[in-house]
Amino acid sequence: MTHPIIMVAPNGARRDKADHPALPLTLPEILQTAQACHAAGAQALHLHVRDDTGTHSLDAGRYREALDELAHSVPTMRVQITTEAAGIYDVAQQLACLEQVRPGWASISVRETLRNPDLAPRIYAACADMGCDVQHILYDTDDIALLTQLMATGIVRPDQSSVLFVLGRYSAGQTSNPSDLDPFLNALPDVANWMLCAFGPREHACLAHAAQKGGNLRVGFENSLVTADGSPHTDNAASVTSLIQLLERRRS
């Protein structure tokens, strides 16, 4: 098994304190979580920011503040911002966020971008111009077909090839399984730079399977709050620690 990159996704766009009291919403909570998860072994952070009501936000000012604070408190932890619409933002607003924040790394959903085919090329061109690495969010093989089409037409550049495979959704009783990865890898057999996240109590089992296949891993409360037996993780750092322990056991 290779040594994968571990990214923590500590909050997401939809969950709140009612889902788990340790879910970080404010900037001080995000900073504290980032420090704890980095100390536990996570090399990267998938960043969502919230507004004053706790609602998902793509506000450029909030992003710039968070990125500045994270660069100061965890300077060796790489940070990726999300452009997730979450039913709130349109493509023009997602593009404006990227242009105003100018991040070094961003996750972009192919299906969301193509809600506005006229603006989609500007999204990827803007990232190329500002030197922002793109990670394409792929929920199923239909999304892979969309990405393949965008790459064939040159809208997505050859060096914009990093992808995140998503197993499952926010839904009651969702349980992702390691075999759910197979259709993604079958549809993109030559993929080199890929990461996996998985919803539900088998999150860590799915991630360990991905590591064996050569993938990188995204773990955290955005996707799962509980252990394999359904017990809540104490916090995001505990989930990172548990995953790393599982990976080490499988290497030995």
Coordinates of C-alpha atoms in Angstrom, one line a residue:
M1 CA 0.0 0.0 0.0
T2 CA 1.3 3.5 -0.9
H3 CA 1.3 6.4 1.6
P4 CA -1.6 8.5 0.4
I5 CA -2.3 12.2 0.9
I6 CA -4.9 12.6 3.6
M7 CA -7.2 15.6 3.4
V8 CA -9.6 16.4 6.1
A9 CA -13.1 17.8 5.2
P10 CA -14.2 18.9 8.7
N11 CA -17.7 20.5 8.1
G12 CA -19.1 20.6 4.5
A13 CA -22.0 22.8 3.4
R14 CA -25.0 21.2 5.1
R15 CA -24.2 19.8 8.6
D16 CA -24.4 21.9 11.8
K17 CA -24.0 21.5 15.6
A18 CA -27.2 19.5 15.8
D19 CA -25.5 16.8 13.8
H20 CA -22.4 16.8 16.0
P21 CA -21.4 19.4 18.6
A22 CA -17.7 19.3 17.5
L23 CA -18.5 20.2 13.9
P24 CA -16.5 23.4 13.3
L25 CA -18.5 26.3 11.9
T26 CA -16.8 29.5 13.0
L27 CA -13.3 30.5 11.9
P28 CA -11.7 29.9 15.4
E29 CA -13.3 26.4 15.4
I30 CA -12.0 25.7 11.9
L31 CA -8.5 26.9 12.9
Q32 CA -8.5 24.7 16.0
T33 CA -9.7 21.7 14.0
A34 CA -7.1 22.3 11.3
Q35 CA -4.3 22.3 13.8
A36 CA -5.6 19.2 15.6
C37 CA -6.1 17.3 12.3
H38 CA -2.7 18.3 11.0
A39 CA -1.0 17.1 14.2
A40 CA -2.9 13.8 13.8
G41 CA -1.5 13.4 10.3
A42 CA -3.7 15.2 7.8
Q43 CA -1.6 17.0 5.2
A44 CA -4.5 19.0 3.6
L45 CA -7.7 20.7 4.5
H46 CA -10.9 21.0 2.4
L47 CA -12.3 24.4 3.4
H48 CA -15.9 25.5 3.7
V49 CA -16.7 28.8 5.3
R50 CA -20.1 29.8 6.8
D51 CA -21.8 33.2 7.3
D52 CA -23.0 34.6 10.6
T53 CA -26.1 32.4 10.6
G54 CA -24.0 29.2 10.0
T55 CA -25.1 29.0 6.3
H56 CA -22.7 27.8 3.6
S57 CA -20.9 30.7 2.0
L58 CA -18.8 31.5 -1.0
D59 CA -18.0 35.0 0.3
A60 CA -14.6 36.0 -1.0
G61 CA -13.8 38.1 2.1
R62 CA -14.5 35.2 4.5
Y63 CA -12.4 32.9 2.3
R64 CA -9.5 35.3 2.2
E65 CA -9.6 35.8 5.9
A66 CA -9.7 32.0 6.6
L67 CA -6.9 31.4 4.1
D68 CA -4.7 34.0 5.7
E69 CA -5.4 32.7 9.2
L70 CA -4.8 29.1 8.2
A71 CA -1.5 30.0 6.5
H72 CA -0.4 31.5 9.8
S73 CA -1.6 28.7 12.1
V74 CA -0.9 25.7 9.9
P75 CA 1.7 26.9 7.4
T76 CA 2.6 23.4 6.2
M77 CA -1.0 22.2 5.7
R78 CA -2.3 22.7 2.1
V79 CA -5.7 24.2 1.8
Q80 CA -8.3 23.7 -0.9
I81 CA -11.4 25.8 -1.1
T82 CA -14.8 24.5 -2.2
T83 CA -17.0 26.1 -4.9
E84 CA -20.0 24.0 -3.9
A85 CA -23.3 25.5 -4.9
A86 CA -25.3 23.7 -2.2
G87 CA -28.5 24.9 -3.8
I88 CA -27.6 28.5 -3.1
Y89 CA -25.1 29.7 -5.7
D90 CA -25.2 29.9 -9.5
V91 CA -22.2 29.4 -11.8
A92 CA -21.6 33.2 -12.2
Q93 CA -21.3 33.4 -8.4
Q94 CA -18.9 30.4 -8.3
L95 CA -16.8 32.1 -11.0
A96 CA -16.8 35.4 -9.1
C97 CA -15.6 33.6 -5.9
L98 CA -12.7 32.0 -7.8
E99 CA -11.7 35.3 -9.4
Q100 CA -11.9 37.3 -6.2
V101 CA -10.2 34.8 -3.9
R102 CA -7.6 33.5 -6.3
P103 CA -6.9 30.3 -4.3
G104 CA -4.1 28.0 -5.0
W105 CA -6.4 25.0 -5.0
A106 CA -10.2 24.6 -5.5
S107 CA -12.7 21.8 -5.8
I108 CA -15.2 22.2 -8.7
S109 CA -18.1 20.0 -9.5
V110 CA -18.4 19.2 -13.2
R111 CA -22.1 18.9 -13.1
E112 CA -22.5 22.2 -11.3
T113 CA -20.2 24.0 -13.8
L114 CA -22.2 22.7 -16.7
R115 CA -25.4 24.3 -15.4
N116 CA -24.1 27.2 -17.5
P117 CA -22.3 25.9 -20.5
D118 CA -21.3 29.5 -21.5
L119 CA -19.5 30.2 -18.3
A120 CA -17.9 26.7 -17.8
P121 CA -14.9 27.5 -20.1
R122 CA -14.3 30.7 -18.1
I123 CA -14.1 28.7 -14.8
Y124 CA -11.3 26.5 -16.0
A125 CA -9.6 29.3 -17.9
A126 CA -9.6 31.4 -14.8
C127 CA -8.1 28.6 -12.7
A128 CA -5.4 28.1 -15.4
D129 CA -4.6 31.8 -15.5
M130 CA -4.2 32.2 -11.8
G131 CA -2.3 29.0 -11.2
C132 CA -5.2 27.4 -9.2
D133 CA -5.1 23.6 -9.1
V134 CA -8.5 22.1 -9.9
Q135 CA -9.9 19.0 -8.3
H136 CA -13.0 17.8 -10.2
I137 CA -15.8 16.5 -8.0
L138 CA -17.3 13.3 -9.7
Y139 CA -20.4 11.8 -8.2
D140 CA -20.9 9.0 -10.7
T141 CA -19.8 7.7 -14.1
D142 CA -22.1 10.3 -15.9
D143 CA -19.9 13.0 -14.3
I144 CA -16.8 11.1 -15.7
A145 CA -18.4 11.3 -19.2
L146 CA -18.9 15.0 -18.8
L147 CA -15.3 15.6 -17.7
T148 CA -14.0 13.4 -20.5
Q149 CA -16.0 15.6 -23.0
L150 CA -14.6 18.8 -21.4
M151 CA -11.1 17.5 -21.7
A152 CA -11.6 16.4 -25.3
T153 CA -12.8 19.9 -26.3
G154 CA -9.9 21.6 -24.5
I155 CA -12.1 23.4 -22.0
V156 CA -10.4 21.5 -19.2
R157 CA -6.7 21.7 -19.6
P158 CA -4.5 18.5 -19.7
D159 CA -2.9 19.5 -16.3
Q160 CA -6.4 19.9 -14.8
S161 CA -6.8 16.2 -14.4
S162 CA -7.1 15.7 -10.6
V163 CA -10.4 14.1 -9.5
L164 CA -12.3 13.3 -6.4
F165 CA -14.6 10.2 -6.5
V166 CA -17.6 10.6 -4.2
L167 CA -19.2 7.4 -2.8
G168 CA -22.8 8.1 -1.6
R169 CA -24.8 11.2 -0.6
Y170 CA -26.3 12.9 2.4
S171 CA -29.2 10.6 3.0
A172 CA -30.6 8.7 5.9
G173 CA -29.0 5.3 6.3
Q174 CA -26.4 5.9 3.6
T175 CA -23.7 3.2 3.7
S176 CA -21.0 3.3 1.0
N177 CA -19.0 0.1 0.4
P178 CA -15.5 -0.4 -1.0
S179 CA -16.8 -2.0 -4.1
D180 CA -18.6 1.2 -5.0
L181 CA -15.2 2.5 -6.2
D182 CA -15.0 0.0 -9.0
P183 CA -17.3 1.8 -11.6
F184 CA -15.2 4.9 -11.2
L185 CA -11.9 3.2 -11.8
N186 CA -13.4 1.2 -14.7
A187 CA -14.6 4.4 -16.3
L188 CA -11.2 6.2 -15.8
P189 CA -8.7 3.3 -16.0
D190 CA -5.7 5.6 -16.6
V191 CA -6.5 8.1 -13.9
A192 CA -3.3 9.1 -12.1
N193 CA -4.2 11.8 -9.6
W194 CA -7.3 10.7 -7.7
M195 CA -8.9 11.0 -4.3
L196 CA -11.8 9.3 -2.6
C197 CA -14.4 10.3 -0.1
A198 CA -17.2 8.1 1.2
F199 CA -20.4 8.7 3.1
G200 CA -21.6 6.6 6.0
P201 CA -20.1 4.3 8.7
R202 CA -17.9 2.4 6.3
E203 CA -16.0 5.6 5.3
H204 CA -12.7 4.3 6.6
A205 CA -13.0 0.9 5.0
C206 CA -13.7 2.6 1.7
L207 CA -10.7 4.9 2.2
A208 CA -8.4 2.0 3.1
H209 CA -9.5 0.2 0.0
A210 CA -8.8 3.3 -2.1
A211 CA -5.3 3.5 -0.6
Q212 CA -4.6 0.0 -1.7
K213 CA -5.6 1.0 -5.2
G214 CA -3.2 4.0 -5.2
G215 CA -5.7 6.8 -4.3
N216 CA -5.5 9.7 -2.0
L217 CA -8.0 10.1 0.8
R218 CA -10.5 12.7 2.1
V219 CA -11.9 12.0 5.5
G220 CA -14.0 14.0 8.0
F221 CA -17.3 15.2 9.2
E222 CA -18.4 16.4 5.8
N223 CA -18.9 12.8 4.8
S224 CA -19.1 10.7 8.0
L225 CA -19.6 11.5 11.7
V226 CA -19.4 7.9 12.9
T227 CA -17.2 4.8 13.3
A228 CA -17.8 1.5 11.6
D229 CA -20.1 0.4 14.5
G230 CA -22.1 3.7 14.3
S231 CA -20.5 5.3 17.4
P232 CA -19.8 9.1 16.9
H233 CA -16.2 10.1 16.5
T234 CA -15.1 12.5 19.2
D235 CA -14.0 15.1 16.6
N236 CA -12.4 15.3 13.2
A237 CA -8.9 14.7 14.6
A238 CA -10.1 11.4 16.1
S239 CA -11.4 10.3 12.7
V240 CA -8.1 11.2 11.1
T241 CA -6.2 9.2 13.8
S242 CA -8.5 6.2 13.4
L243 CA -8.1 6.2 9.7
I244 CA -4.3 6.4 9.9
Q245 CA -4.2 3.5 12.5
L246 CA -6.3 1.4 10.1
L247 CA -3.9 2.1 7.2
E248 CA -0.9 1.2 9.4
R249 CA -2.6 -2.1 10.4
R250 CA -3.2 -3.0 6.8
R251 CA 0.4 -2.2 5.9
S252 CA 1.8 -4.5 8.6

